[in-house]
Coordinates of C-alpha atoms and ligand atoms in Angstrom, one line a residue:
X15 CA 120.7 119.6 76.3
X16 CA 123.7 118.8 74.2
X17 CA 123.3 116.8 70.8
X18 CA 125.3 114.0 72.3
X19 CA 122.9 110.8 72.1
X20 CA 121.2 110.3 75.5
X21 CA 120.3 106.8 76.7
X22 CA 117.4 107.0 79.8
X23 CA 116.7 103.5 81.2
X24 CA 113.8 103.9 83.7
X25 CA 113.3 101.7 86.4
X26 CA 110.0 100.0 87.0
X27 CA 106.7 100.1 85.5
X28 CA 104.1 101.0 88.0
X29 CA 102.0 104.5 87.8
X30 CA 105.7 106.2 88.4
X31 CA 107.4 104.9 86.0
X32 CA 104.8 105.0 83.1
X33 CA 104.2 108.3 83.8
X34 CA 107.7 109.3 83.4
X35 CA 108.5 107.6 80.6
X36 CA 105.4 110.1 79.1
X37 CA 106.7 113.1 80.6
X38 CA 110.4 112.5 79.0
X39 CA 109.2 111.4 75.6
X40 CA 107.3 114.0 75.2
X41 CA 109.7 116.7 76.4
X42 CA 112.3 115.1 74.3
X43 CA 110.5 114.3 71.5
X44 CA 113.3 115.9 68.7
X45 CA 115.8 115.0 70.7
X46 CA 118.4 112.4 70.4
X47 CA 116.9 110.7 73.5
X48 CA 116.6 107.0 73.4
X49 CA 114.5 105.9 76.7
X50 CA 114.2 102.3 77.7
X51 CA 111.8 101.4 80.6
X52 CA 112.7 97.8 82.5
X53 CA 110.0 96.3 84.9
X54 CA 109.9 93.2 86.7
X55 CA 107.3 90.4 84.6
X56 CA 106.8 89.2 88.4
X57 CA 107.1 91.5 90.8
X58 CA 103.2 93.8 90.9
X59 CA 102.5 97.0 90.6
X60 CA 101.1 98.9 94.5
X61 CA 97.9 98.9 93.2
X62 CA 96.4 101.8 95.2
X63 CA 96.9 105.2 94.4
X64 CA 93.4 105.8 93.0
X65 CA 93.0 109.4 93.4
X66 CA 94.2 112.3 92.0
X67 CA 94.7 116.2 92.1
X68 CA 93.7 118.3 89.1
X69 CA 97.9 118.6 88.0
X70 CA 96.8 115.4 86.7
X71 CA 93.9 116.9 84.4
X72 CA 97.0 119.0 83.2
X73 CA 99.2 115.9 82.8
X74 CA 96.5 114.3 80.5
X75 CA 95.8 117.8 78.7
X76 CA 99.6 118.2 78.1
X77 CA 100.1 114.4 76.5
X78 CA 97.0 114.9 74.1
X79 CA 95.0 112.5 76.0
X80 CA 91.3 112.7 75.6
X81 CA 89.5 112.1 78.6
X82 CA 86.7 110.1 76.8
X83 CA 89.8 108.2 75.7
X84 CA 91.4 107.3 79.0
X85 CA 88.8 107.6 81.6
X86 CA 86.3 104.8 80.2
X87 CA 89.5 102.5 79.6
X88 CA 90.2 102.9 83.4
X89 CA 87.4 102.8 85.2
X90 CA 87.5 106.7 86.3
X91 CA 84.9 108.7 87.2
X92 CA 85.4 112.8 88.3
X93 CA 86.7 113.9 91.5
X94 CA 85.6 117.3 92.8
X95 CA 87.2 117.5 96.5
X96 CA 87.8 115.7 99.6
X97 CA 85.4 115.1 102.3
X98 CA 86.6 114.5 106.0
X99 CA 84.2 112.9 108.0
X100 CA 84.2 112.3 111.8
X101 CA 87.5 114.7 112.2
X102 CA 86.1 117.2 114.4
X103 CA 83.1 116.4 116.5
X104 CA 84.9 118.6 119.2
X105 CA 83.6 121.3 117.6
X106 CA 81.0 120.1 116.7
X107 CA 81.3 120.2 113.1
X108 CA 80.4 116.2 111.6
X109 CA 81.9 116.8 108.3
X110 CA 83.6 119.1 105.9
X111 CA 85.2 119.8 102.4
X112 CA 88.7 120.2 100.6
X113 CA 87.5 121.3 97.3
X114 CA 89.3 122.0 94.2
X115 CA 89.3 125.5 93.7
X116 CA 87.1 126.9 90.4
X117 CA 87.2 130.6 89.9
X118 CA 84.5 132.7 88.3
X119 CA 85.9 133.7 85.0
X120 CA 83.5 136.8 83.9
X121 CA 81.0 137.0 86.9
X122 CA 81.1 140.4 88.3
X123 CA 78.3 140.4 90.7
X124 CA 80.5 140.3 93.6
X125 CA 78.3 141.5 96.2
X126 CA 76.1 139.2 95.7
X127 CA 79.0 136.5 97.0
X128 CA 79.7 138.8 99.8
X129 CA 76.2 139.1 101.4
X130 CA 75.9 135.8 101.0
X131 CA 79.1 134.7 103.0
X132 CA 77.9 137.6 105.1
X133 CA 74.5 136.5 105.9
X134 CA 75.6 132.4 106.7
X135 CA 78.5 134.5 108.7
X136 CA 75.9 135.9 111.0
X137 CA 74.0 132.9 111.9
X138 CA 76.6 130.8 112.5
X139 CA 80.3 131.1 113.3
X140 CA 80.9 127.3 112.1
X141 CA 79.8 128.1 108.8
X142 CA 82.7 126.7 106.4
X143 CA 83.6 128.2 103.1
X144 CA 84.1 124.9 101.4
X145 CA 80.4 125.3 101.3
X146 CA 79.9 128.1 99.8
X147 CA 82.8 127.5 96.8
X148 CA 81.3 125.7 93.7
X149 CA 82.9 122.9 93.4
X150 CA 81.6 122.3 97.3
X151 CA 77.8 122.3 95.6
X152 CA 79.0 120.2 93.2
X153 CA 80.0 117.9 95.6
X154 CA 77.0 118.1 97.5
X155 CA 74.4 117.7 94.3
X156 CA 76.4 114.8 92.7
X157 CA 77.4 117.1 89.9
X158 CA 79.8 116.6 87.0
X159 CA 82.8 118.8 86.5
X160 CA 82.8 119.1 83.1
X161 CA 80.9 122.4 81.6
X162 CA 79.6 123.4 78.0
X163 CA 81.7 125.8 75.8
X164 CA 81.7 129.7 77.1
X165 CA 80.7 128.7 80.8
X166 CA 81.5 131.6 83.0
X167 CA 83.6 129.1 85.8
X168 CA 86.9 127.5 85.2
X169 CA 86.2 124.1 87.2
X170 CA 88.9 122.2 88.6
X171 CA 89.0 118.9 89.1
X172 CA 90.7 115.8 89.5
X173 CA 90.1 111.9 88.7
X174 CA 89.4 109.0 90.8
X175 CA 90.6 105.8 88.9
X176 CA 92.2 102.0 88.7
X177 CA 95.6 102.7 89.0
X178 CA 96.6 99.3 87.3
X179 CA 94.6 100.2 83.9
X180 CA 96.3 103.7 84.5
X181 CA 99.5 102.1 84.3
X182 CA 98.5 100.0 81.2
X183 CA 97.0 102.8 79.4
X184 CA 100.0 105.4 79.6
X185 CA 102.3 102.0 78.5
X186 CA 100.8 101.7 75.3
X187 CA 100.6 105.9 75.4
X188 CA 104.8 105.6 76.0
X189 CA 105.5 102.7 73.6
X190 CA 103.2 104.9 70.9
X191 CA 105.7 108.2 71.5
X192 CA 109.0 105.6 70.9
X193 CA 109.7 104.1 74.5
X194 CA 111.0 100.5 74.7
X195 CA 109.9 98.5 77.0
X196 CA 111.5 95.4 79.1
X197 CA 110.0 93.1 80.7
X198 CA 113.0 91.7 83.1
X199 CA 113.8 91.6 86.7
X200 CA 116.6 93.6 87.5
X201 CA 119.4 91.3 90.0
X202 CA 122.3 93.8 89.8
X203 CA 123.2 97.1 89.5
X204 CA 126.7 97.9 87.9
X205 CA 128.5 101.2 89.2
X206 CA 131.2 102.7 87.0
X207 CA 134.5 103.8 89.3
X208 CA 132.8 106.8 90.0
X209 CA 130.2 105.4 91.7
X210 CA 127.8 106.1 88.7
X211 CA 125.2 103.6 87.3
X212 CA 126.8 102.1 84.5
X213 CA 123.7 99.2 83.9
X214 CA 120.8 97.2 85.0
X215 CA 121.7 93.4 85.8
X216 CA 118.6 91.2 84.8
X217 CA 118.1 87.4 86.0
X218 CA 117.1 86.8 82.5
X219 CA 120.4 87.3 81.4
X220 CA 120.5 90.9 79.4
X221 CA 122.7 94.0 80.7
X222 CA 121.0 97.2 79.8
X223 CA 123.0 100.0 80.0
X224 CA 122.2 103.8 80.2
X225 CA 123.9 107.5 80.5
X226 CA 121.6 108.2 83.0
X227 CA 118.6 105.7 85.2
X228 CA 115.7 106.5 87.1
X229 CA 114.5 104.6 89.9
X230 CA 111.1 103.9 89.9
X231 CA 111.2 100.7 91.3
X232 CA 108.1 101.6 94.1
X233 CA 109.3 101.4 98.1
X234 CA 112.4 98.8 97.2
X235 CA 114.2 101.9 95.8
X236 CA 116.7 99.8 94.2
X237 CA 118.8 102.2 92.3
X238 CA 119.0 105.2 94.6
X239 CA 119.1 103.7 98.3
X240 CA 119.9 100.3 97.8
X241 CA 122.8 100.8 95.3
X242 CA 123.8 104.8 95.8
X243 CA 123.1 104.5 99.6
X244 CA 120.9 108.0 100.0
X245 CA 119.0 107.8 103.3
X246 CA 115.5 107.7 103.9
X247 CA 114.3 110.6 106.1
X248 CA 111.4 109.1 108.1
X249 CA 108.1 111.5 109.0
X250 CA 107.4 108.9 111.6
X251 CA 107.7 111.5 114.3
X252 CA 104.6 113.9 113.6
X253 CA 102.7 110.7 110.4
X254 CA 102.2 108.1 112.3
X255 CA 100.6 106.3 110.1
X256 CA 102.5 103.4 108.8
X257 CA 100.2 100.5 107.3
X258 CA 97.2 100.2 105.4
X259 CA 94.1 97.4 104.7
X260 CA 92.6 97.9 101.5
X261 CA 88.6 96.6 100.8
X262 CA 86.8 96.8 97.3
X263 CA 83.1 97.4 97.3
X264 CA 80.6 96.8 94.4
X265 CA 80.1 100.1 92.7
X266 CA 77.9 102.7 93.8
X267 CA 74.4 103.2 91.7
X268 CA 74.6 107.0 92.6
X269 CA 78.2 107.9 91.7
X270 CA 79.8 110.7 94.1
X271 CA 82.5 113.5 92.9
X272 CA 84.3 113.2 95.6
X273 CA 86.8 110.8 98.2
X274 CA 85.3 110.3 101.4
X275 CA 87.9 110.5 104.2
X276 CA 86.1 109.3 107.3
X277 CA 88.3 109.0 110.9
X278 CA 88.5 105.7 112.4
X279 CA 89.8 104.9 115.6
X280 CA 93.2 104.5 114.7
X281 CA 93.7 106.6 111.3
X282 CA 91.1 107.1 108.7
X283 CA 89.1 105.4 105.6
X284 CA 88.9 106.2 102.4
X285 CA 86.1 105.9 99.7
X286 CA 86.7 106.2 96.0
X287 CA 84.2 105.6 93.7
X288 CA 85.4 104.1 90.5
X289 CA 82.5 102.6 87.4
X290 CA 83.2 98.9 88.6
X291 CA 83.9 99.2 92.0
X292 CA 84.6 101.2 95.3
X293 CA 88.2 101.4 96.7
X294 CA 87.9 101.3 99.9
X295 CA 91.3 101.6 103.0
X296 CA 92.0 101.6 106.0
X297 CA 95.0 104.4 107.0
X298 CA 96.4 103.4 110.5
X299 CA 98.8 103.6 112.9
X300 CA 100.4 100.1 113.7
X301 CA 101.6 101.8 116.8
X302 CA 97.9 102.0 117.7
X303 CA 96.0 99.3 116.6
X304 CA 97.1 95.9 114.8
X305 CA 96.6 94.6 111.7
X306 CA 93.6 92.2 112.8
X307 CA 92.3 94.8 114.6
X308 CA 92.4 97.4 111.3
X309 CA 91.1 94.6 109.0
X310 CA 87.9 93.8 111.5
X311 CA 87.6 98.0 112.3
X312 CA 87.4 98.5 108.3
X313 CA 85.2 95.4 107.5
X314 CA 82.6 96.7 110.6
X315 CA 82.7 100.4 108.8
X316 CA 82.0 99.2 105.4
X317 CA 79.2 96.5 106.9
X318 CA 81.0 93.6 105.1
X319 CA 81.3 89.8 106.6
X320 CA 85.2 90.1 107.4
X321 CA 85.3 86.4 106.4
X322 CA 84.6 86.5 102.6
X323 CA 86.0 90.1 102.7
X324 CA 89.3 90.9 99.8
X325 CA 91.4 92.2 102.4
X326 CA 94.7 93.6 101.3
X327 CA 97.5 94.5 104.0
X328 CA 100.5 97.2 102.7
X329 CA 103.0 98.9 105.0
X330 CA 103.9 102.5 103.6
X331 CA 107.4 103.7 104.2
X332 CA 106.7 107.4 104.8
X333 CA 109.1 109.8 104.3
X334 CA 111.6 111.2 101.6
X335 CA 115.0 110.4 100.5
X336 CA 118.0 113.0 101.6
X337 CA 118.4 113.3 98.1
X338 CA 116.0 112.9 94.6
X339 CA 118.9 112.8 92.4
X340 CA 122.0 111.4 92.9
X341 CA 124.9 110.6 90.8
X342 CA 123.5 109.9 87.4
X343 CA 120.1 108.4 89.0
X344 CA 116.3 110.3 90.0
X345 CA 114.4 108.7 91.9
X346 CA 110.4 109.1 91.4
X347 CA 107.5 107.9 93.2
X348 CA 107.8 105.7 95.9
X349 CA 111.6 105.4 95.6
X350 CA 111.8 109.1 96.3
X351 CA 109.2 108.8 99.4
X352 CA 105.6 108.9 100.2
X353 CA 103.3 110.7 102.4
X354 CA 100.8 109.6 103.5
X355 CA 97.6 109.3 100.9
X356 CA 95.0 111.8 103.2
X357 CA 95.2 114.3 100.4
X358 CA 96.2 112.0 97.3
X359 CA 98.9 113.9 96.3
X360 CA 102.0 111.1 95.5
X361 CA 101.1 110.9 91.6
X362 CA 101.0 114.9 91.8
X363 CA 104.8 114.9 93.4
X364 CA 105.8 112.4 90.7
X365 CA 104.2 114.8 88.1
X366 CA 106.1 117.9 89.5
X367 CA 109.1 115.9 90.3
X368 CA 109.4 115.2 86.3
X369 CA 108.4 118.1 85.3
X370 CA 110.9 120.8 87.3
X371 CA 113.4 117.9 86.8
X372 CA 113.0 118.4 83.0
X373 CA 112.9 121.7 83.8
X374 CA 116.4 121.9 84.9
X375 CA 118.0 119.6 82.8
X376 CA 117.0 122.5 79.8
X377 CA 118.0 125.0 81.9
X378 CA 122.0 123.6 83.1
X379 CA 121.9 120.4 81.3
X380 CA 122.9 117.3 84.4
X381 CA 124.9 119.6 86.4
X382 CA 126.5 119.6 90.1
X383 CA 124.2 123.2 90.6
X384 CA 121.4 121.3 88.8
X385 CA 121.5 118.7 90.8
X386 CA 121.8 120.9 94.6
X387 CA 118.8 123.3 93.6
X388 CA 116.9 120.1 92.1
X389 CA 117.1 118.5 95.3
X390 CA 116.3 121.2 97.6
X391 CA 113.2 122.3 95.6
X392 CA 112.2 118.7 95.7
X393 CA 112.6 118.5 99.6
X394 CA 110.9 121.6 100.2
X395 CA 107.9 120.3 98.2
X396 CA 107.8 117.4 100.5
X397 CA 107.8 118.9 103.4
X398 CA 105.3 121.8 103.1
X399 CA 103.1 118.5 101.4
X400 CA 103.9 116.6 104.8
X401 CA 102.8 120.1 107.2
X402 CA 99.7 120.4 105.5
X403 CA 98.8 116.8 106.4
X404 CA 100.3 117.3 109.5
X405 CA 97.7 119.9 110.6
X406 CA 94.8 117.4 109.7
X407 CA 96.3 115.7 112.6
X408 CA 97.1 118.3 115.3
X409 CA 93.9 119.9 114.6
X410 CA 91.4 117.1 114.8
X411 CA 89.4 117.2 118.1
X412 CA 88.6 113.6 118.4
X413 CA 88.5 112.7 122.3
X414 CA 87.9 109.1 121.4
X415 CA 91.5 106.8 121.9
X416 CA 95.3 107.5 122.2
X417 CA 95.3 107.9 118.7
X418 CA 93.7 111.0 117.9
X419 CA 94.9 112.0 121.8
X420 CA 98.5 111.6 120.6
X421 CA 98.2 113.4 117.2
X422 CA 96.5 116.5 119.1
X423 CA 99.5 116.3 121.2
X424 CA 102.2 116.1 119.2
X425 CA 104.7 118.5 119.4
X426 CA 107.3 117.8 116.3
X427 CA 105.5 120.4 114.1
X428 CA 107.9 121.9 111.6
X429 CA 109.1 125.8 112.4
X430 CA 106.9 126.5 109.2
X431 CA 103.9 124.7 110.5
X432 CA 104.0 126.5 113.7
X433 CA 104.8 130.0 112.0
X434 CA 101.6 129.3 109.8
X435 CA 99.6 128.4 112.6
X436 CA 100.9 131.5 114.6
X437 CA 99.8 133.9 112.3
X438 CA 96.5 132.1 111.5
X439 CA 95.8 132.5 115.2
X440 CA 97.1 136.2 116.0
X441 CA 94.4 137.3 112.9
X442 CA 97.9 137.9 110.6
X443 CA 97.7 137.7 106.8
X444 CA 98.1 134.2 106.1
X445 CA 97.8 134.8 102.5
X446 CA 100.8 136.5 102.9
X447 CA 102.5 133.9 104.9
X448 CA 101.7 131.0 102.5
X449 CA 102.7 133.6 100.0
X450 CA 106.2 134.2 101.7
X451 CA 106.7 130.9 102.3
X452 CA 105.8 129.5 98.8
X453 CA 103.4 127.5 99.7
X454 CA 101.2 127.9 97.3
X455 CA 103.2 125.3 95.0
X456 CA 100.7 122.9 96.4
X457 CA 98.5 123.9 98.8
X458 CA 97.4 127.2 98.8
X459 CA 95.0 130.1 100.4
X460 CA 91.9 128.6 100.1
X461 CA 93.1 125.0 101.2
X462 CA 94.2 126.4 104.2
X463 CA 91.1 128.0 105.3
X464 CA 89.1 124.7 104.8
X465 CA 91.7 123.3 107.0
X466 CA 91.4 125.5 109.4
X467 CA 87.9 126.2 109.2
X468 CA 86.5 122.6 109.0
X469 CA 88.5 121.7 112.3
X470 CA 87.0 125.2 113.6
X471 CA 90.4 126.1 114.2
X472 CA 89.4 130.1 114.5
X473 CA 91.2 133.0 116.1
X474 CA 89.5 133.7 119.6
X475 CA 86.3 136.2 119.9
X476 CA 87.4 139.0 121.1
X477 CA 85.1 139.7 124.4
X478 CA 81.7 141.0 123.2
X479 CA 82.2 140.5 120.0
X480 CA 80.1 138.2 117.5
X481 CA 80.5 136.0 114.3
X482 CA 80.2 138.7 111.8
X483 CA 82.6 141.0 113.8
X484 CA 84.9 138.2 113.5
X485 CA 84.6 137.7 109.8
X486 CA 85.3 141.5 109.6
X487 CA 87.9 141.4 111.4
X488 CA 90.0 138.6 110.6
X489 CA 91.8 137.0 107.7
X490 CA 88.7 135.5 106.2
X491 CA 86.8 138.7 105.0
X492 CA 90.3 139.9 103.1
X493 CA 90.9 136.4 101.9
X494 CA 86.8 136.2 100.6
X495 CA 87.1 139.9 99.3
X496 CA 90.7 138.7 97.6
X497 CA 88.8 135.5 95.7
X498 CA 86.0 138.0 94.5
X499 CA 88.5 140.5 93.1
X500 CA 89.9 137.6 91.6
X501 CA 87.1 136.5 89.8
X502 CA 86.0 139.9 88.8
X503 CA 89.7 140.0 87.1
X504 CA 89.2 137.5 85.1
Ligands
LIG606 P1 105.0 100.6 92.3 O1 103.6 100.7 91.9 O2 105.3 99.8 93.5 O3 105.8 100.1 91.1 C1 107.1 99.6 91.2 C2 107.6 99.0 89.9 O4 108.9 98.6 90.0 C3 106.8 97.8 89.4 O5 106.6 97.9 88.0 C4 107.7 96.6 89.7 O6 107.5 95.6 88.8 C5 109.1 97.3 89.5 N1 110.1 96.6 90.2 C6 110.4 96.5 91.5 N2 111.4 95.7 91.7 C7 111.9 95.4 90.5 C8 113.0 94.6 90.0 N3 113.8 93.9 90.9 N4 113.2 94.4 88.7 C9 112.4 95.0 87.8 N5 111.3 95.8 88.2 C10 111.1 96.0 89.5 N6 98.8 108.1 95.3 C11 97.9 109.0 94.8 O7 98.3 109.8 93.9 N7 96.6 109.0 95.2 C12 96.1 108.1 96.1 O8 95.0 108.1 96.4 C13 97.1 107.2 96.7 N8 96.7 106.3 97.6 C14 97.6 105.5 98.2 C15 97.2 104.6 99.2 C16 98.2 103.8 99.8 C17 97.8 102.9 100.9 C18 99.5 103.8 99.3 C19 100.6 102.9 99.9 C20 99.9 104.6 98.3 C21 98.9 105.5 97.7 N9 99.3 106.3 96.7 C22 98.4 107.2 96.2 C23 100.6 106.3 96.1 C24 100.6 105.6 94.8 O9 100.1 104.3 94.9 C25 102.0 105.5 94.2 O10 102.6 106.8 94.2 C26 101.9 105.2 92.7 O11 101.2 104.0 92.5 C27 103.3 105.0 92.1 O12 103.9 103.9 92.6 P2 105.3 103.5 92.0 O13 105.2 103.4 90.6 O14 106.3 104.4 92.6 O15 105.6 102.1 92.7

């Protein structure tokens, strides 16, 4: 960056925007950065976005943030993986697992993992590895992440959380590391000539202007589609998904480590236990079902009285911009585009998005070249996000309405998907292929094999053959054998 003084004025204040603000204050600490932050006094927050990844462990790590500081300030409690429940009674498996992956990091009895993954191998060909991964038993005994000094796994693990009290703790976080904050709503947007922002009009009166804005101003994008024009690209064609009814709970007694992502008959439910309460929504397809019919399918599946019930209706734009950075605006959050929640990773993208964004600003400063590989990187992210959610869909083998009929049907799967899949199914390397493909930026080996095993999504016996011949043969044993090494690295 050049010593010139930098003026950032950030748009909007929800889980985006405060994050950011964090991000760039503390990258630019000892620079000569000024950054403002403007958010509408009237206009609310989303207020879902409850559950994390574990880059969000690293966010917290990276700011100095304590999590005995944060997590009892905002109702969070540990989250371990994601169960899916009622995805794939076609083959006959009721639930299973995305876990967070932990690695051993001194345990050398390998063979003891082996035999073990050999013997559950034999008796049944269903057996999934989320299982058999630690953080899966934590999950399944209720277990807390965190571990005592000099203990031999390095657990990962995300949060579940209120994102509002998220929002107000990082606020006071940013104002503590110099950030101003505004509290105006924005009416106008001044372009210079060149079709740059030049400064945020607000109906109380004030013009705030800025070298360069980012637009976290949630799905109105204000900044970068309304006033730059970039077009939305939708995912409608293979996420159908397009509206949500959200449903708190009292808390659990019993706290669990995990979301619960259980199929309805027109999308799914989620489950997220925070201290005070449960979040509880309804993921759906207004294509398939209508909004009465969601609200009265969620109240039923949660055994509340629809009538005294908080029922919240949101309609998700889902998709990405055809550009994250534009002009002298980023966009980040959901002004850059959402997918759907199924895997809770939007507040991981507007992590990363920051982060390589920053990234690139130290390399080439606010550069033309900047800017192109920026915004390919960024798209790339999105889509490979989008496939992996995608293949929840295509795989399910639900027989029970046009929903889940539709989604096994659907043939816009991305040339990646299908390569992916292709390989999976010929018995190829497909640590290689998610290698190749760089997929591993998000979701990586192990991901993919709880995919693909909890949908029992396997290569095809060959004739005569039997479960443990199969493990032998295909991509599992090398990918097991691969994790072990990996732990005996370490
Ligand atoms: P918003 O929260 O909408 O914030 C927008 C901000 O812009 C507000 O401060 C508002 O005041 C301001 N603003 C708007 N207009 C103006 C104006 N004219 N003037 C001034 N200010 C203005 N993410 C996860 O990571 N995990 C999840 O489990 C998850 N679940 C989700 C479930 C659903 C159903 C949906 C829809 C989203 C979910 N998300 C999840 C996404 C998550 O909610 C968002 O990514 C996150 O909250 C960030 O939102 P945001 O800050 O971009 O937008």
């Amino acid at each position: 960056m050049s010593n010139k003084p930098l003026h950032v004025v950030i748009a909007g204040g929800g889980t985006a925007g405060w994050m950011t603000a964090n991000l760039l204050a503390k990258r630019w600490l000892n620079q000569p950065v000024t950054i403002t932050l403007v958010e509408s006094p009237d206009i609310g927050i989303i207020g879902v976005g409850e559950g994390s990844t574990p880059t969000l462990k690293r966010f917290f790590s990276d700011m100095g943030i304590a999590e005995q500081d944060w997590m009892p300030e905002c109702n969070a409690t540990y989250k371990v993986s994601i169960r899916f429940e009622g995805w794939s009674p076609g083959a006959n498996i009721p639930a299973y697992s995305h876990p967070f992956i932990s690695q051993l990091d001194t345990f050398s009895e390998r063979s003891f993992y082996v035999n073990c993954f050999h013997r559950r191998m034999g008796q049944d060909v269903t057996t999934r590895p989320d299982e058999f991964l630690f953080n899966g038993w934590l999950a399944k005994h209720q277990r807390s992440p965190v571990t005592p000094p000099n203990f031999p796994f390095r657990i990962e693990y995300g949060y579940h959380f209120d994102s509002g009290l998220v929002g107000e703790f990082l606020k006071k976080h940013a104002q503590g590391l110099g950030v101003i904050h505004k509290a105006l709503n924005i009416t106008d947007v001044e372009c210079h000539p060149n079709g740059d922002i030049a400064a945020l009009h607000s109906k109380e009166g004030e013009r705030v202007e800025g070298d360069f804005f980012i637009d976290c101003t949630g799905f109105q994008s204000l900044l970068l589609q309304k006033t730059l024009g970039v077009n939305f690209k939708s995912f409608k064609d293979n996420l159908f998904n397009d509206s949500a009814v959200v449903c708190p709970t009292p808390a659990q007694t019993e706290l669990p480590v995990e979301t619960r992502a259980t199929a309805l008959s027109a999308g799914w439910a989620w489950q997220i236990p925070l201290t005070n309460r449960t979040g509880n929504g309804y993921v759906y397809s207004s294509d398939f079902i209508s909004d009465e019919q969601a609200a009265s399918e969620l109240c039923r599946h949660l055994g509340v009285e629809e009538e005294s019930a908080a029922l919240r209706k949101i309609t998700m734009n889902v998709g990405q911009v055809e550009r994250h950075w534009a002009k002298n605006c980023l966009a980040v959050g959901l002004s850059q585009g959402f997918i759907e929640p199924l895997e809770a990773t939007a507040l991981h993208l507007v992590q990363t998005s920051v982060e390589i964004f920053l990234d690139h600003v130290d390399e080439g400063g606010f550069s033309e070249t900047q800017r192109r590989a920026y915004n390919q990187l960024i798209s790339e992210r999105f889509e490979r996000v989008r496939d992996y959610i995608v293949a929840h869909y295509r795989l399910n083998t639900r027989s029970d309405s046009e929903y889940w009929l539709a989604n096994q049907n659907n043939e816009n799967l991305s040339d990646s998907l299908l390569h992916l899949l292709n390989v999976w199914y010929r018995r190829g390397d497909l640590g290689q292929e998610i290698q190749r493909q760089q997929l591993d930026s998000h979701f990586g080996n192990t991901s993919w094999h709880c995919l693909l095993a909890g949908y029992g999504a396997f290569p095809p016996l060959e004739k005569g053959a039997t479960a443990t011949d199969l493990y032998k043969q295909n991509e599992l044993a090398a990918f097991f054998e691969g994790c072990l090494l990996n732990f005996k690295a370490q």
